[in-house]
Amino acid sequence: MRWVNRQVGRGGRVLLGAVPILLLLLVYIVMAASRHAVNPADKILPLPGAMAESMSALLFVPDQLTGQLVFWADTMASLQRLGIGLGISTLMALVVGLALGVLPPVRATFGPLVTGIAVIPPIALLPILFIALGLGETSKVALIVIGIAPVMIRDIAAHVSALPREQVIKALTLGANSWQVMIRVALPQAMPRLLHAIRLALGPAWVFLISAEAIASDVGLGYRIFLVRRYLSMDVILPYVAWIALLAIAMDMALTFLSHRLFPWAHGESH
Amino acid sequence: MSTLLSFRDVWVEYGDRIIIEKLNLDIEEGAFVSIVGPSGAGKSSFLRLILGQEGPSRGVITLDDTPLKPECGPDRGVVFQRYSVFPHLTALRNTILGLECEKAPVLGRLFGSARRAAVEEATEMLTAVGLGHSLDLYPAQMSGGMQQRLAIAQALVKRPRILLLDEPFGALDPGIRADMHALIRNLWRKYSLTIVMVTHDIREAFSLGTRVLALDKRRHDPHAPHRFGATVVYDLPMRERAEETEAE
């Protein structure tokens, strides 16, 4: 049978998907063990035991200075920044993207501005944000918003303006005004795309979050990673990276689930 | 019967390209007008003119003796070959939409007794087109024929002065098409509609229409084919037919 025709069942997919991950873990453990055989104090490739030990300190023992459980404080701080940044960006994408997509005068006025902002590398704006907004939470959230909002706005605007012209005409012949075309025709059809845009923006949002935290912060997942880097603490960095990956995957899956649940018509499931 | 729609010396030009030239035409109330003609003879432009999607370069179009604004409005309903229904709404909600737009300018939705009245009216219209049992289906769950039925119900619930059909049955297979012909003819009689239908199917044009208009170019310049526009070259009134000729 040719490979293009080989369908993999549900169980098979889980099994096949797990193989490379387990293989990678195995390779890591073998390499870590061989390094530790030569030098028991090796810090570059820590063994799982060492990772569990240093992580349990961060997870369960309150910090002497702040009295907080470091790991959870980091997680909450990062998720809060990410959540606010994503929330503001999503709202902007919806409002601005919809107006740009549906109303030609708005597109003519603000289209070039949005495009202009979108092509600026956001990290290049970070110094401006720090100078203008200080080193607090605002500048970190602002970096995430500036980084992902223009792309999301353009995505929604493109999606909305690509709706068949017939639909808009049909709505007009049903007596709709511009506002009603926006909220009854364009908005509902933009929603599944919006969730998709959030999924795609999650990656860049994490990049901007970690960058902002690495440069100026006193709590957060990115801050911790860059802090312990000074002590070559791979036993903290690796679990933190794995945790970030886990969080990102969970968010992605939640958004996919939400989209299928809320907008079944957009996924052709009930056909 | 009185004149509903009238064209007086209408031209459509894009730059130096002439699409429609010197069109003079009256369409009476209650007529079923079929428009035929070769591709590129301005059938779509003609429909866009009535629809208000574009205005004439020269001349006047009047509906009920008032000049037509170059903007689509609820007095002219339309059914396209595709994309006429909203994929994110069920059949019932697709049909209610027109009623909601009229009565709820800000929210675009009706509540309470106004909504119940709208639901009743929409249900009645959907039953009239044969979708009484599919109120809660999304368009993606419907066949092509059902989608066109829905598009017709959606347009008719607004009681338009004139119903425009742009190759409405072109994408359907022959059996379904015959059903749709019977349906549209019944609706035309029941609601005393005025219909303008653009079609590629000559047979359909003659079997449904009370009047068949052929659009084409009267003159042709082989060196500058774009310099002459199309107009009505044949205007054929169909005699009243008995019901039996509907057998296809």
Coordinates of C-alpha atoms in Angstrom, one line a residue:
Chain A
M1 CA 0.0 0.0 0.0
R2 CA 1.3 3.5 -0.8
W3 CA 2.2 5.7 2.1
V4 CA -0.3 8.5 1.1
N5 CA -3.1 5.9 1.7
R6 CA -2.0 4.6 5.1
Q7 CA -4.5 5.9 7.6
V8 CA -3.4 5.7 11.2
G9 CA -6.1 4.9 13.8
R10 CA -6.6 6.8 17.1
G11 CA -4.6 4.4 19.2
G12 CA -1.9 4.2 16.6
R13 CA -1.6 8.0 16.5
V14 CA -1.0 8.2 20.2
L15 CA 1.6 5.5 20.1
L16 CA 3.4 6.9 17.0
G17 CA 3.3 10.4 18.5
A18 CA 4.8 9.3 21.7
V19 CA 7.7 7.4 20.1
P20 CA 9.9 10.4 19.1
I21 CA 9.2 12.2 22.4
L22 CA 10.2 9.1 24.5
L23 CA 13.2 8.6 22.3
L24 CA 14.3 12.2 22.9
L25 CA 13.9 11.7 26.7
L26 CA 15.9 8.5 26.5
V27 CA 18.7 10.2 24.6
Y28 CA 18.8 13.0 27.2
I29 CA 18.9 10.6 30.1
V30 CA 21.7 8.5 28.5
M31 CA 23.7 11.6 27.8
A32 CA 23.1 13.0 31.3
A33 CA 24.1 9.7 32.9
S34 CA 27.3 9.5 30.9
R35 CA 28.3 13.1 31.8
H36 CA 27.5 12.4 35.5
A37 CA 29.6 9.2 35.3
V38 CA 32.6 11.4 34.4
N39 CA 31.7 14.3 36.7
P40 CA 29.1 13.8 39.4
A41 CA 28.8 17.6 39.9
D42 CA 27.8 18.2 36.3
K43 CA 25.3 21.1 35.9
I44 CA 24.8 21.2 32.2
L45 CA 22.6 18.1 31.8
P46 CA 21.0 17.5 35.3
L47 CA 19.4 14.1 36.0
P48 CA 15.7 13.9 36.7
G49 CA 16.3 13.5 40.4
A50 CA 18.2 16.7 40.7
M51 CA 15.4 18.5 38.7
A52 CA 12.7 17.2 41.0
E53 CA 14.7 18.2 44.0
S54 CA 15.3 21.8 43.0
M55 CA 11.8 22.2 41.6
S56 CA 10.2 20.9 44.8
A57 CA 11.9 23.7 46.6
L58 CA 10.4 26.2 44.2
L59 CA 7.0 24.5 44.3
F60 CA 6.4 23.9 48.0
V61 CA 8.8 26.0 50.1
P62 CA 7.9 29.7 50.5
D63 CA 10.6 32.1 49.5
Q64 CA 12.4 33.6 52.5
L65 CA 12.2 37.1 51.2
T66 CA 8.7 37.4 49.8
G67 CA 7.0 34.5 51.6
Q68 CA 5.5 33.3 48.3
L69 CA 5.8 29.9 46.6
V70 CA 8.2 31.0 43.8
F71 CA 7.0 28.7 41.0
W72 CA 3.3 29.5 41.4
A73 CA 4.0 33.2 41.8
D74 CA 6.0 33.2 38.6
T75 CA 3.2 31.3 36.8
M76 CA 0.5 33.6 38.0
A77 CA 2.4 36.7 37.1
S78 CA 3.2 35.5 33.6
L79 CA -0.3 34.2 32.9
Q80 CA -1.7 37.5 34.1
R81 CA 0.5 39.5 31.7
L82 CA -0.2 37.1 28.9
G83 CA -4.0 37.1 29.6
I84 CA -4.3 40.9 29.7
G85 CA -2.1 41.3 26.6
L86 CA -4.1 38.7 24.7
G87 CA -7.4 40.1 25.9
I88 CA -6.6 43.6 24.8
S89 CA -5.3 42.4 21.5
T90 CA -8.4 40.2 20.9
L91 CA -10.7 43.1 21.6
M92 CA -8.7 45.4 19.3
A93 CA -8.6 42.8 16.5
L94 CA -12.4 42.4 16.7
V95 CA -13.3 46.1 16.8
V96 CA -10.7 47.5 14.5
G97 CA -10.5 44.4 12.2
L98 CA -14.3 44.4 11.7
A99 CA -14.4 48.1 11.0
L100 CA -11.4 47.8 8.5
G101 CA -13.0 44.8 6.8
V102 CA -16.5 46.1 6.4
L103 CA -16.2 49.9 6.0
P104 CA -14.2 51.0 2.9
P105 CA -13.6 54.6 4.3
V106 CA -12.2 53.2 7.5
R107 CA -10.0 50.8 5.6
A108 CA -8.7 53.7 3.4
T109 CA -8.0 55.8 6.5
F110 CA -6.4 53.3 8.9
G111 CA -5.3 50.4 6.7
P112 CA -1.9 51.9 5.9
L113 CA -1.3 52.8 9.6
V114 CA -2.1 49.3 10.8
T115 CA 0.2 47.9 8.1
G116 CA 2.9 50.3 9.1
I117 CA 2.8 49.3 12.8
A118 CA 2.6 45.6 11.8
V119 CA 6.0 45.7 10.0
I120 CA 7.9 47.3 12.9
P121 CA 9.8 44.6 14.9
P122 CA 8.1 44.9 18.3
I123 CA 11.3 44.3 20.2
A124 CA 12.7 47.4 18.7
L125 CA 10.0 49.3 20.4
L126 CA 10.7 47.8 23.8
P127 CA 13.1 50.7 24.9
I128 CA 10.5 53.2 23.9
L129 CA 7.9 51.3 26.0
F130 CA 10.2 51.2 29.0
I131 CA 11.0 54.9 28.7
A132 CA 7.4 55.9 28.2
L133 CA 5.6 53.5 30.4
G134 CA 8.2 52.6 33.0
L135 CA 9.5 49.2 34.0
G136 CA 6.2 48.0 35.5
E137 CA 3.5 45.7 34.2
T138 CA 2.1 48.2 31.7
S139 CA 5.2 48.1 29.4
K140 CA 5.2 44.3 29.4
V141 CA 1.5 44.1 28.5
A142 CA 2.0 46.8 25.9
L143 CA 4.8 44.9 24.2
I144 CA 2.6 41.8 23.8
V145 CA -0.2 44.0 22.5
I146 CA 2.0 45.8 20.0
G147 CA 3.5 42.6 19.0
I148 CA 0.4 40.6 18.2
A149 CA -2.5 43.0 17.8
P150 CA -1.6 44.4 14.3
V151 CA -1.2 40.9 12.9
M152 CA -4.5 39.8 14.4
I153 CA -6.3 43.0 13.2
R154 CA -5.0 42.4 9.6
D155 CA -6.0 38.8 9.7
I156 CA -9.6 39.6 10.8
A157 CA -9.9 42.5 8.4
A158 CA -8.7 40.3 5.5
H159 CA -11.1 37.5 6.5
V160 CA -14.1 39.8 6.8
S161 CA -13.4 41.6 3.5
A162 CA -13.1 38.2 1.8
L163 CA -16.7 37.3 2.8
P164 CA -18.6 36.8 -0.5
R165 CA -19.9 40.2 -1.8
E166 CA -23.2 38.4 -2.3
Q167 CA -23.7 38.1 1.4
V168 CA -23.4 41.8 2.0
I169 CA -25.7 42.6 -0.9
K170 CA -28.2 40.1 0.4
A171 CA -28.1 41.7 3.8
L172 CA -28.6 45.2 2.3
T173 CA -31.6 43.9 0.3
L174 CA -33.0 42.6 3.6
G175 CA -32.9 46.2 4.9
A176 CA -29.7 46.0 6.9
N177 CA -27.7 49.2 7.6
S178 CA -23.9 49.3 7.9
W179 CA -24.0 48.6 11.6
Q180 CA -26.3 45.6 11.2
V181 CA -24.1 44.2 8.4
M182 CA -21.2 44.5 10.9
I183 CA -22.9 42.8 13.9
R184 CA -25.2 40.4 12.2
V185 CA -23.2 39.3 9.1
A186 CA -19.5 40.1 9.7
L187 CA -19.1 39.7 13.4
P188 CA -20.5 36.1 13.8
Q189 CA -18.5 34.9 10.9
A190 CA -15.3 36.6 12.2
M191 CA -15.6 34.8 15.6
P192 CA -14.2 31.4 14.6
R193 CA -11.4 33.2 12.7
L194 CA -10.7 35.3 15.8
L195 CA -10.2 32.1 17.9
H196 CA -7.9 30.8 15.2
A197 CA -6.0 34.1 15.2
I198 CA -5.5 33.9 19.0
R199 CA -4.1 30.4 18.6
L200 CA -1.6 31.6 16.0
A201 CA -0.8 34.7 18.2
L202 CA 0.0 32.6 21.3
G203 CA 3.5 31.7 20.1
P204 CA 4.6 35.3 19.4
A205 CA 2.8 36.4 22.6
W206 CA 5.0 34.1 24.7
V207 CA 8.1 35.3 22.9
F208 CA 7.3 38.9 23.8
L209 CA 6.3 38.0 27.3
I210 CA 9.6 36.1 28.0
S211 CA 11.6 38.9 26.4
A212 CA 10.0 41.6 28.5
E213 CA 10.4 39.6 31.7
A214 CA 14.0 38.8 30.9
I215 CA 14.9 42.4 30.6
A216 CA 13.1 44.0 33.4
S217 CA 11.0 42.2 36.0
D218 CA 11.1 40.7 39.5
V219 CA 8.7 37.8 39.0
G220 CA 7.6 35.7 36.1
L221 CA 8.5 32.5 34.3
G222 CA 10.9 34.3 31.9
Y223 CA 12.4 36.3 34.7
R224 CA 13.2 33.1 36.6
I225 CA 14.8 31.4 33.7
F226 CA 17.1 34.3 32.9
L227 CA 17.8 34.7 36.7
V228 CA 19.0 31.2 37.3
R229 CA 20.9 31.1 34.0
R230 CA 23.7 33.0 36.0
Y231 CA 24.2 29.9 38.1
L232 CA 23.9 27.5 35.2
S233 CA 20.8 26.0 36.9
M234 CA 19.7 23.8 34.1
D235 CA 17.8 21.8 36.8
V236 CA 15.4 24.8 37.0
I237 CA 15.5 26.1 33.4
L238 CA 14.5 22.8 31.8
P239 CA 11.4 22.1 34.0
Y240 CA 10.4 25.8 33.5
V241 CA 10.6 25.4 29.7
A242 CA 8.6 22.2 29.9
W243 CA 6.0 24.0 32.0
I244 CA 5.7 26.8 29.5
A245 CA 5.3 24.3 26.7
L246 CA 2.6 22.5 28.7
L247 CA 0.7 25.8 29.3
A248 CA 0.9 26.8 25.6
I249 CA -0.4 23.4 24.5
A250 CA -3.2 23.6 27.0
M251 CA -4.3 27.0 25.8
D252 CA -4.1 25.9 22.2
M253 CA -6.3 22.8 22.9
A254 CA -8.8 24.9 24.9
L255 CA -9.2 27.4 22.0
T256 CA -9.7 24.6 19.5
F257 CA -12.3 23.0 21.8
L258 CA -14.0 26.3 22.3
S259 CA -14.2 27.0 18.6
H260 CA -15.8 23.6 17.8
R261 CA -18.2 24.0 20.7
L262 CA -19.3 27.5 20.0
F263 CA -19.3 27.6 16.2
P264 CA -20.2 24.1 14.9
W265 CA -21.3 25.7 11.6
A266 CA -17.8 26.8 10.9
H267 CA -16.3 23.3 11.2
G268 CA -18.7 21.4 9.1
E269 CA -19.2 18.8 11.8
S270 CA -22.9 18.5 11.6
H271 CA -22.9 17.9 7.9
Chain B
M1 CA -51.1 46.5 -15.6
S2 CA -49.1 49.5 -14.4
T3 CA -45.5 50.0 -15.0
L4 CA -43.3 49.1 -12.1
L5 CA -39.8 49.6 -13.3
S6 CA -38.8 51.7 -16.2
F7 CA -35.5 52.4 -18.0
R8 CA -35.2 55.7 -19.9
D9 CA -32.2 55.9 -22.3
V10 CA -29.9 54.0 -19.9
W11 CA -26.1 53.6 -20.6
V12 CA -23.5 51.8 -18.6
E13 CA -19.9 52.6 -19.4
Y14 CA -16.6 51.7 -17.7
G15 CA -14.1 54.2 -19.1
D16 CA -14.3 53.8 -22.8
R17 CA -15.9 50.4 -22.6
I18 CA -19.6 50.5 -23.3
I19 CA -21.6 47.7 -21.6
I20 CA -25.2 48.7 -22.1
E21 CA -26.3 51.3 -24.6
K22 CA -29.5 53.2 -25.0
L23 CA -31.7 50.9 -23.1
N24 CA -35.4 51.8 -23.0
L25 CA -37.6 49.3 -21.2
D26 CA -40.8 49.1 -19.1
I27 CA -41.5 46.2 -16.8
E28 CA -45.1 45.9 -15.6
E29 CA -46.2 44.9 -12.2
G30 CA -46.8 41.2 -11.9
A31 CA -44.6 40.3 -14.9
F32 CA -42.1 37.3 -14.9
V33 CA -39.3 38.6 -17.1
S34 CA -36.6 36.2 -18.2
I35 CA -33.3 37.8 -19.4
V36 CA -31.2 35.7 -21.8
G37 CA -28.2 36.6 -23.9
P38 CA -24.6 35.5 -24.6
S39 CA -21.9 35.9 -22.0
G40 CA -20.6 39.5 -21.8
A41 CA -23.8 41.0 -23.2
G42 CA -24.5 42.9 -20.0
K43 CA -26.9 40.5 -18.2
S44 CA -25.1 40.9 -14.9
S45 CA -24.7 44.7 -15.4
F46 CA -28.5 44.9 -16.1
L47 CA -29.2 43.0 -12.9
R48 CA -26.8 45.2 -10.9
L49 CA -28.6 48.2 -12.2
I50 CA -31.9 47.1 -10.9
L51 CA -30.4 45.9 -7.7
G52 CA -28.8 49.3 -7.2
Q53 CA -25.3 47.8 -6.9
E54 CA -24.3 50.4 -9.5
G55 CA -25.9 53.4 -11.1
P56 CA -26.3 54.1 -14.8
S57 CA -23.7 56.3 -16.5
R58 CA -26.4 58.1 -18.3
G59 CA -30.2 57.9 -18.2
V60 CA -32.8 57.3 -15.5
I61 CA -34.2 54.1 -13.9
T62 CA -37.4 54.6 -12.0
L63 CA -39.2 52.2 -9.6
D64 CA -42.8 53.3 -8.9
D65 CA -42.0 56.5 -10.7
T66 CA -39.2 57.5 -8.2
P67 CA -35.6 57.4 -9.5
L68 CA -33.6 54.5 -8.2
K69 CA -30.7 55.2 -5.8
P70 CA -27.5 53.4 -6.6
E71 CA -27.7 51.4 -3.4
C72 CA -29.3 48.1 -2.5
G73 CA -32.5 48.4 -0.5
P74 CA -35.3 46.3 0.9
D75 CA -37.7 47.0 -1.9
R76 CA -35.7 44.7 -4.2
G77 CA -35.1 41.2 -3.1
V78 CA -32.4 39.0 -4.7
V79 CA -31.4 35.3 -5.0
F80 CA -27.9 34.6 -6.3
Q81 CA -26.7 31.4 -7.7
R82 CA -24.5 30.9 -4.6
Y83 CA -23.7 32.6 -1.3
S84 CA -27.3 33.9 -0.8
V85 CA -27.7 32.5 2.7
F86 CA -25.8 33.2 5.8
P87 CA -23.8 30.1 6.8
H88 CA -23.8 31.0 10.5
L89 CA -27.5 31.1 10.9
T90 CA -30.1 28.4 10.9
A91 CA -32.9 28.4 8.3
L92 CA -35.3 30.1 10.7
R93 CA -32.8 32.8 11.8
N94 CA -31.7 33.4 8.2
T95 CA -35.3 34.2 7.4
I96 CA -36.0 36.3 10.5
L97 CA -32.9 38.4 9.8
G98 CA -34.8 40.6 7.4
L99 CA -37.6 41.3 9.9
E100 CA -35.1 42.0 12.6
C101 CA -33.1 44.5 10.6
E102 CA -36.2 46.5 9.9
K103 CA -37.5 46.7 13.5
A104 CA -34.3 46.6 15.6
P105 CA -31.8 49.1 14.0
V106 CA -29.4 49.1 17.0
L107 CA -29.4 45.6 18.4
G108 CA -30.3 43.8 15.2
R109 CA -32.4 41.4 17.3
L110 CA -35.9 41.1 18.4
F111 CA -37.2 40.0 21.8
G112 CA -40.5 38.9 23.4
S113 CA -43.7 39.3 21.5
A114 CA -42.1 41.1 18.5
R115 CA -39.8 38.1 18.1
R116 CA -42.6 35.6 18.4
A117 CA -44.5 37.4 15.7
A118 CA -41.4 37.4 13.5
V119 CA -40.8 33.7 14.1
E120 CA -44.4 33.0 13.1
E121 CA -44.1 35.0 9.9
A122 CA -40.8 33.4 9.0
T123 CA -42.0 29.9 9.7
E124 CA -45.0 30.5 7.5
M125 CA -42.7 31.7 4.7
L126 CA -40.4 28.7 5.1
T127 CA -43.4 26.4 5.0
A128 CA -44.5 28.0 1.8
V129 CA -41.2 27.2 0.2
G130 CA -41.2 23.6 1.6
L131 CA -38.7 24.0 4.4
G132 CA -41.3 23.8 7.2
H133 CA -39.4 20.8 8.7
S134 CA -35.9 22.2 8.4
L135 CA -36.2 25.3 10.5
D136 CA -33.2 24.5 12.7
L137 CA -30.8 23.3 10.0
Y138 CA -27.7 25.3 9.1
P139 CA -27.1 25.9 5.4
A140 CA -24.1 23.5 5.4
Q141 CA -26.5 20.7 6.4
M142 CA -28.8 21.5 3.4
S143 CA -28.7 20.4 -0.2
G144 CA -28.2 23.0 -2.9
G145 CA -31.9 23.0 -3.7
M146 CA -32.9 23.6 -0.1
Q147 CA -30.4 26.4 0.2
Q148 CA -32.0 28.1 -2.8
R149 CA -35.5 27.6 -1.3
L150 CA -34.2 29.2 1.9
A151 CA -32.7 32.1 -0.1
I152 CA -36.1 32.7 -1.8
A153 CA -38.0 32.6 1.6
Q154 CA -35.4 35.0 3.0
A155 CA -36.1 37.5 0.2
L156 CA -39.9 37.1 0.1
V157 CA -40.4 37.6 3.8
K158 CA -39.5 41.3 3.2
R159 CA -42.3 41.5 0.6
P160 CA -40.1 43.1 -2.0
R161 CA -41.6 45.1 -4.9
I162 CA -39.5 43.2 -7.3
L163 CA -37.6 39.9 -6.9
L164 CA -34.3 39.5 -8.8
L165 CA -33.0 36.0 -9.6
D166 CA -29.5 35.7 -10.8
E167 CA -29.2 32.2 -12.4
P168 CA -30.9 30.9 -9.3
F169 CA -31.1 27.3 -10.5
G170 CA -27.9 27.1 -12.5
A171 CA -26.0 25.0 -9.9
L172 CA -28.8 22.5 -9.3
D173 CA -29.3 19.1 -11.0
P174 CA -32.2 18.7 -13.5
G175 CA -34.7 16.9 -11.2
I176 CA -34.3 19.5 -8.5
R177 CA -34.5 22.2 -11.0
A178 CA -37.9 21.1 -12.2
D179 CA -39.2 21.2 -8.6
M180 CA -37.8 24.7 -8.2
H181 CA -39.5 25.8 -11.4
A182 CA -42.8 24.7 -10.0
L183 CA -42.1 26.3 -6.7
I184 CA -41.1 29.7 -8.1
R185 CA -44.1 29.7 -10.4
N186 CA -46.5 29.0 -7.5
L187 CA -44.9 31.6 -5.3
W188 CA -45.1 34.1 -8.2
R189 CA -48.9 33.5 -8.4
K190 CA -49.6 33.2 -4.7
Y191 CA -47.8 36.5 -3.7
S192 CA -48.4 38.4 -7.0
L193 CA -44.7 38.9 -7.4
T194 CA -42.8 40.8 -10.1
I195 CA -39.8 38.7 -11.0
V196 CA -36.7 39.5 -13.2
M197 CA -34.7 36.4 -13.8
V198 CA -31.3 36.2 -15.5
T199 CA -30.6 32.7 -16.9
H200 CA -28.4 30.8 -19.3
D201 CA -31.1 28.1 -19.7
I202 CA -33.2 29.2 -22.8
R203 CA -35.8 26.5 -22.0
E204 CA -36.1 27.7 -18.5
A205 CA -36.4 31.3 -19.7
F206 CA -39.3 30.5 -22.1
S207 CA -41.1 28.1 -19.8
L208 CA -41.2 30.3 -16.7
G209 CA -41.3 33.9 -18.2
T210 CA -44.3 35.9 -19.2
R211 CA -41.9 37.9 -21.2
V212 CA -38.4 37.0 -22.5
L213 CA -35.8 39.7 -23.1
A214 CA -32.7 38.9 -25.1
L215 CA -29.7 41.2 -24.5
D216 CA -27.0 41.5 -27.1
K217 CA -25.0 44.0 -29.1
R218 CA -26.9 45.4 -32.1
R219 CA -23.8 46.5 -33.9
H220 CA -20.3 45.1 -33.8
D221 CA -17.0 46.8 -34.6
P222 CA -14.4 44.1 -35.2
H223 CA -11.6 46.6 -34.5
A224 CA -13.0 48.0 -31.3
P225 CA -15.5 45.4 -30.0
H226 CA -15.8 47.3 -26.7
R227 CA -17.2 50.5 -28.3
F228 CA -20.7 49.1 -28.8
G229 CA -22.8 48.1 -25.8
A230 CA -25.7 45.7 -25.5
T231 CA -29.4 46.4 -25.5
V232 CA -32.6 44.6 -25.8
V233 CA -32.6 42.9 -29.2
Y234 CA -35.6 40.7 -28.7
D235 CA -38.6 41.4 -26.5
L236 CA -41.0 38.4 -26.7
P237 CA -44.3 38.4 -24.8
M238 CA -45.3 34.9 -24.0
R239 CA -49.0 34.1 -24.3
E240 CA -50.8 32.9 -21.3
R241 CA -50.2 29.2 -20.9
A242 CA -52.2 26.5 -19.3
E243 CA -50.9 24.7 -16.3
E244 CA -50.1 21.5 -18.2
T245 CA -47.2 23.0 -20.1
E246 CA -45.2 22.9 -16.8
A247 CA -44.5 19.2 -17.3
E248 CA -40.7 19.0 -17.9

